[in-house]
Amino acid sequence: MRIVGTGRAHPAKIVPNSEFEKFLDTNDEWIRERTGITERRVISSEQLEELAAEASVKAIEDAGLTAKDIDYIICSNVVNEYITPSLSCLIQGAIGASCAAVDVNAACSGFIYALDMADDRIKSGKAKNVLVVAAEEPTRMVDWSDRSMCVLFGDGAGAVVVAEGDGEYHSRLTTTCKVDCLHYVRRLEPTPHITKDEPSGPMYMNGKEVFKTAVLSSSRDIKQLLDESGLKPSDIKYYVLHQANLRIVEAIANWLKLDMSHFPCNVNYCGNTSSASVPLLLDELARSGKLKRGDKILMSAFGAGFTTGACIVEWVK
Ligand code: ACO
């Protein structure tokens, strides 16, 4: 497969670190030093599906196609206001496509899982043009009175169109069940038959544990992919890594003995946008002319589950 179009959409509202100082015991310096974040874009009056549709339309236009040319839609999403229908279904309606549409939830690794499914769909000959969207609003999952959580996240949507191609593609996906570390529990409707305790509340994260696991698992995935494809770390033009924390990206760069010019970042102005962070960053690179035909890009993400996803894609647009 090859990526033939990219697009992104951000919410209009920008929340700088100073905003949190007004209602929490925190400060810009702590947030910047521990996370690299200076501001984030946060959903206010928009609906997530509007951002997802905007990113999709841009990706389809960039590919020189119309919505009618799309024959499968995969959307990576953790939460949005609908449990059903799926977000991919809402996107299909909003952009005027008429193909099948399905959501995947692999937390922050979801975009890479969705991209891999798109590759399978194309390889099997079941689709020619697949729209892969990642749309996330993690700011709706956290407690805004908890300084250790609400400062970390931002919202957004990124999309790519994938078509048949002969560019290099290698992927690696892993899942290890580890619920205690990171979870968000949804309370379902009560019934007269429910007798068990049903906890609910905002997202829980053991930050230190996630940090360690993220660095170790992403480094392991990256090494394995490089070995499998016979590449050296410096053969990769850009490492498009999940943007959870600048220190995680720096730790991986350090481990690979590469300078940060190989590691574009958007966490500083987007915050952690969950599975949207990788396609948001990819679109930024593509639109700023930084990607050249033949460049190799390594994408890698980790998230609740614990899930990890990584792939090497050759840019043949
Ligand atoms: N402002 C000021 N102080 C704070 C804040 C804040 N916003 N948040 C926490 N603190 C305090 C804590 O209370 C603690 O104080 P104490 O020492 O008096 O108890 C102190 O700062 C240190 O807190 P730690 O949690 O130990 O700080 P740490 O250096 O581990 O940084 C962080 C926390 C940023 C969450 C880090 O652990 C991290 O980035 N972890 C990974 C998170 C991640 O990758 N998530 C991604 C997966 S989830 C997803 O992507 C959807």
PDB file of C-alpha atoms and ligand atoms in Angstrom, residues 25-27 30-31 34-35 108 138 141 147-149 151-153 182 203 205-211 214 242 244-245 247-248 272 274 302-304, ligand 1:
ATOM      1  CA  ASP A  25      -2.118  24.085  41.885  1.00  0.00           C
ATOM      2  CA  THR A  26       0.151  23.850  38.841  1.00  0.00           C
ATOM      3  CA  ASN A  27       2.317  26.063  36.675  1.00  0.00           C
ATOM      4  CA  TRP A  30       6.103  22.076  35.705  1.00  0.00           C
ATOM      5  CA  ILE A  31       3.986  21.169  32.696  1.00  0.00           C
ATOM      6  CA  ARG A  34       7.674  17.165  32.663  1.00  0.00           C
ATOM      7  CA  THR A  35       5.778  16.865  29.374  1.00  0.00           C
ATOM      8  CA  CYS A 108      -3.438   5.440  21.337  1.00  0.00           C
ATOM      9  CA  PRO A 138      -9.323  12.541  25.435  1.00  0.00           C
ATOM     10  CA  MET A 141     -12.118  11.366  29.547  1.00  0.00           C
ATOM     11  CA  ARG A 147      -3.686  18.384  37.820  1.00  0.00           C
ATOM     12  CA  SER A 148      -1.794  15.182  37.072  1.00  0.00           C
ATOM     13  CA  MET A 149      -4.185  14.274  34.230  1.00  0.00           C
ATOM     14  CA  VAL A 151      -2.871  19.088  31.620  1.00  0.00           C
ATOM     15  CA  LEU A 152      -1.680  16.199  29.460  1.00  0.00           C
ATOM     16  CA  PHE A 153      -4.317  15.919  26.747  1.00  0.00           C
ATOM     17  CA  LEU A 182      -4.394   2.721  32.477  1.00  0.00           C
ATOM     18  CA  MET A 203      -9.574   7.966  33.170  1.00  0.00           C
ATOM     19  CA  MET A 205      -3.336   6.364  34.681  1.00  0.00           C
ATOM     20  CA  ASN A 206      -0.243   5.338  36.595  1.00  0.00           C
ATOM     21  CA  GLY A 207       1.957   7.864  34.795  1.00  0.00           C
ATOM     22  CA  LYS A 208       5.341   6.506  35.876  1.00  0.00           C
ATOM     23  CA  GLU A 209       4.441   2.931  34.947  1.00  0.00           C
ATOM     24  CA  VAL A 210       3.066   4.004  31.551  1.00  0.00           C
ATOM     25  CA  PHE A 211       6.173   6.107  30.921  1.00  0.00           C
ATOM     26  CA  ALA A 214       6.058   3.158  26.678  1.00  0.00           C
ATOM     27  CA  HIS A 242       2.929   8.854  19.485  1.00  0.00           C
ATOM     28  CA  ALA A 244       2.296  11.506  24.786  1.00  0.00           C
ATOM     29  CA  ASN A 245       5.255  13.232  26.353  1.00  0.00           C
ATOM     30  CA  ARG A 247      10.518  13.063  27.377  1.00  0.00           C
ATOM     31  CA  ILE A 248       9.332   9.709  25.996  1.00  0.00           C
ATOM     32  CA  ASN A 272      -1.480  14.095  23.864  1.00  0.00           C
ATOM     33  CA  SER A 274      -4.254   9.782  21.648  1.00  0.00           C
ATOM     34  CA  PHE A 302       1.590   2.720  22.550  1.00  0.00           C
ATOM     35  CA  GLY A 303      -1.578   3.006  24.560  1.00  0.00           C
ATOM     36  CA  ALA A 304      -4.007   1.554  27.016  1.00  0.00           C
TER      37      ALA A 304
HETATM   38  N1  ACO B   1       1.530  20.449  38.237  1.00  0.00           N
HETATM   39  C1  ACO B   1       2.323  20.439  39.329  1.00  0.00           C
HETATM   40  N2  ACO B   1       2.640  19.315  39.987  1.00  0.00           N
HETATM   41  C2  ACO B   1       2.122  18.167  39.523  1.00  0.00           C
HETATM   42  C3  ACO B   1       1.280  18.114  38.404  1.00  0.00           C
HETATM   43  C4  ACO B   1       0.984  19.313  37.753  1.00  0.00           C
HETATM   44  N3  ACO B   1       0.212  19.381  36.665  1.00  0.00           N
HETATM   45  N4  ACO B   1       0.950  16.832  38.181  1.00  0.00           N
HETATM   46  C5  ACO B   1       1.540  16.094  39.136  1.00  0.00           C
HETATM   47  N5  ACO B   1       2.254  16.911  39.949  1.00  0.00           N
HETATM   48  C6  ACO B   1       3.062  16.555  41.095  1.00  0.00           C
HETATM   49  C7  ACO B   1       2.652  15.250  41.725  1.00  0.00           C
HETATM   50  O1  ACO B   1       1.583  15.422  42.614  1.00  0.00           O
HETATM   51  C8  ACO B   1       3.940  14.835  42.423  1.00  0.00           C
HETATM   52  O2  ACO B   1       4.022  15.565  43.627  1.00  0.00           O
HETATM   53  P1  ACO B   1       4.615  14.847  44.970  1.00  0.00           P
HETATM   54  O3  ACO B   1       6.045  14.495  44.606  1.00  0.00           O
HETATM   55  O4  ACO B   1       4.476  15.901  45.984  1.00  0.00           O
HETATM   56  O5  ACO B   1       3.769  13.635  45.191  1.00  0.00           O
HETATM   57  C9  ACO B   1       5.038  15.381  41.503  1.00  0.00           C
HETATM   58  O6  ACO B   1       4.412  16.369  40.681  1.00  0.00           O
HETATM   59  C10 ACO B   1       5.667  14.316  40.646  1.00  0.00           C
HETATM   60  O7  ACO B   1       4.611  13.610  39.991  1.00  0.00           O
HETATM   61  P2  ACO B   1       4.907  12.374  39.083  1.00  0.00           P
HETATM   62  O8  ACO B   1       3.624  11.745  38.676  1.00  0.00           O
HETATM   63  O9  ACO B   1       5.928  11.534  39.776  1.00  0.00           O
HETATM   64  O10 ACO B   1       5.585  13.104  37.839  1.00  0.00           O
HETATM   65  P3  ACO B   1       6.277  12.455  36.586  1.00  0.00           P
HETATM   66  O11 ACO B   1       7.612  13.037  36.435  1.00  0.00           O
HETATM   67  O12 ACO B   1       6.154  10.961  36.551  1.00  0.00           O
HETATM   68  O13 ACO B   1       5.402  13.042  35.393  1.00  0.00           O
HETATM   69  C11 ACO B   1       3.679  12.388  33.850  1.00  0.00           C
HETATM   70  C12 ACO B   1       4.043  12.703  35.300  1.00  0.00           C
HETATM   71  C13 ACO B   1       3.895  13.639  33.016  1.00  0.00           C
HETATM   72  C14 ACO B   1       2.224  11.957  33.781  1.00  0.00           C
HETATM   73  C15 ACO B   1       4.598  11.256  33.332  1.00  0.00           C
HETATM   74  O14 ACO B   1       4.634  10.198  34.266  1.00  0.00           O
HETATM   75  C16 ACO B   1       4.151  10.730  31.999  1.00  0.00           C
HETATM   76  O15 ACO B   1       4.206  11.419  30.992  1.00  0.00           O
HETATM   77  N6  ACO B   1       3.776   9.458  31.939  1.00  0.00           N
HETATM   78  C17 ACO B   1       3.363   8.843  30.693  1.00  0.00           C
HETATM   79  C18 ACO B   1       2.003   9.252  30.351  1.00  0.00           C
HETATM   80  C19 ACO B   1       1.666   8.697  28.998  1.00  0.00           C
HETATM   81  O16 ACO B   1       2.523   8.419  28.192  1.00  0.00           O
HETATM   82  N7  ACO B   1       0.439   8.513  28.732  1.00  0.00           N
HETATM   83  C20 ACO B   1       0.161   8.002  27.441  1.00  0.00           C
HETATM   84  C21 ACO B   1      -0.696   6.831  27.457  1.00  0.00           C
HETATM   85  S1  ACO B   1      -2.333   7.272  27.645  1.00  0.00           S
HETATM   86  C22 ACO B   1      -2.749   7.909  26.204  1.00  0.00           C
HETATM   87  O17 ACO B   1      -1.940   8.195  25.386  1.00  0.00           O
HETATM   88  C23 ACO B   1      -4.216   8.242  26.006  1.00  0.00           C
END
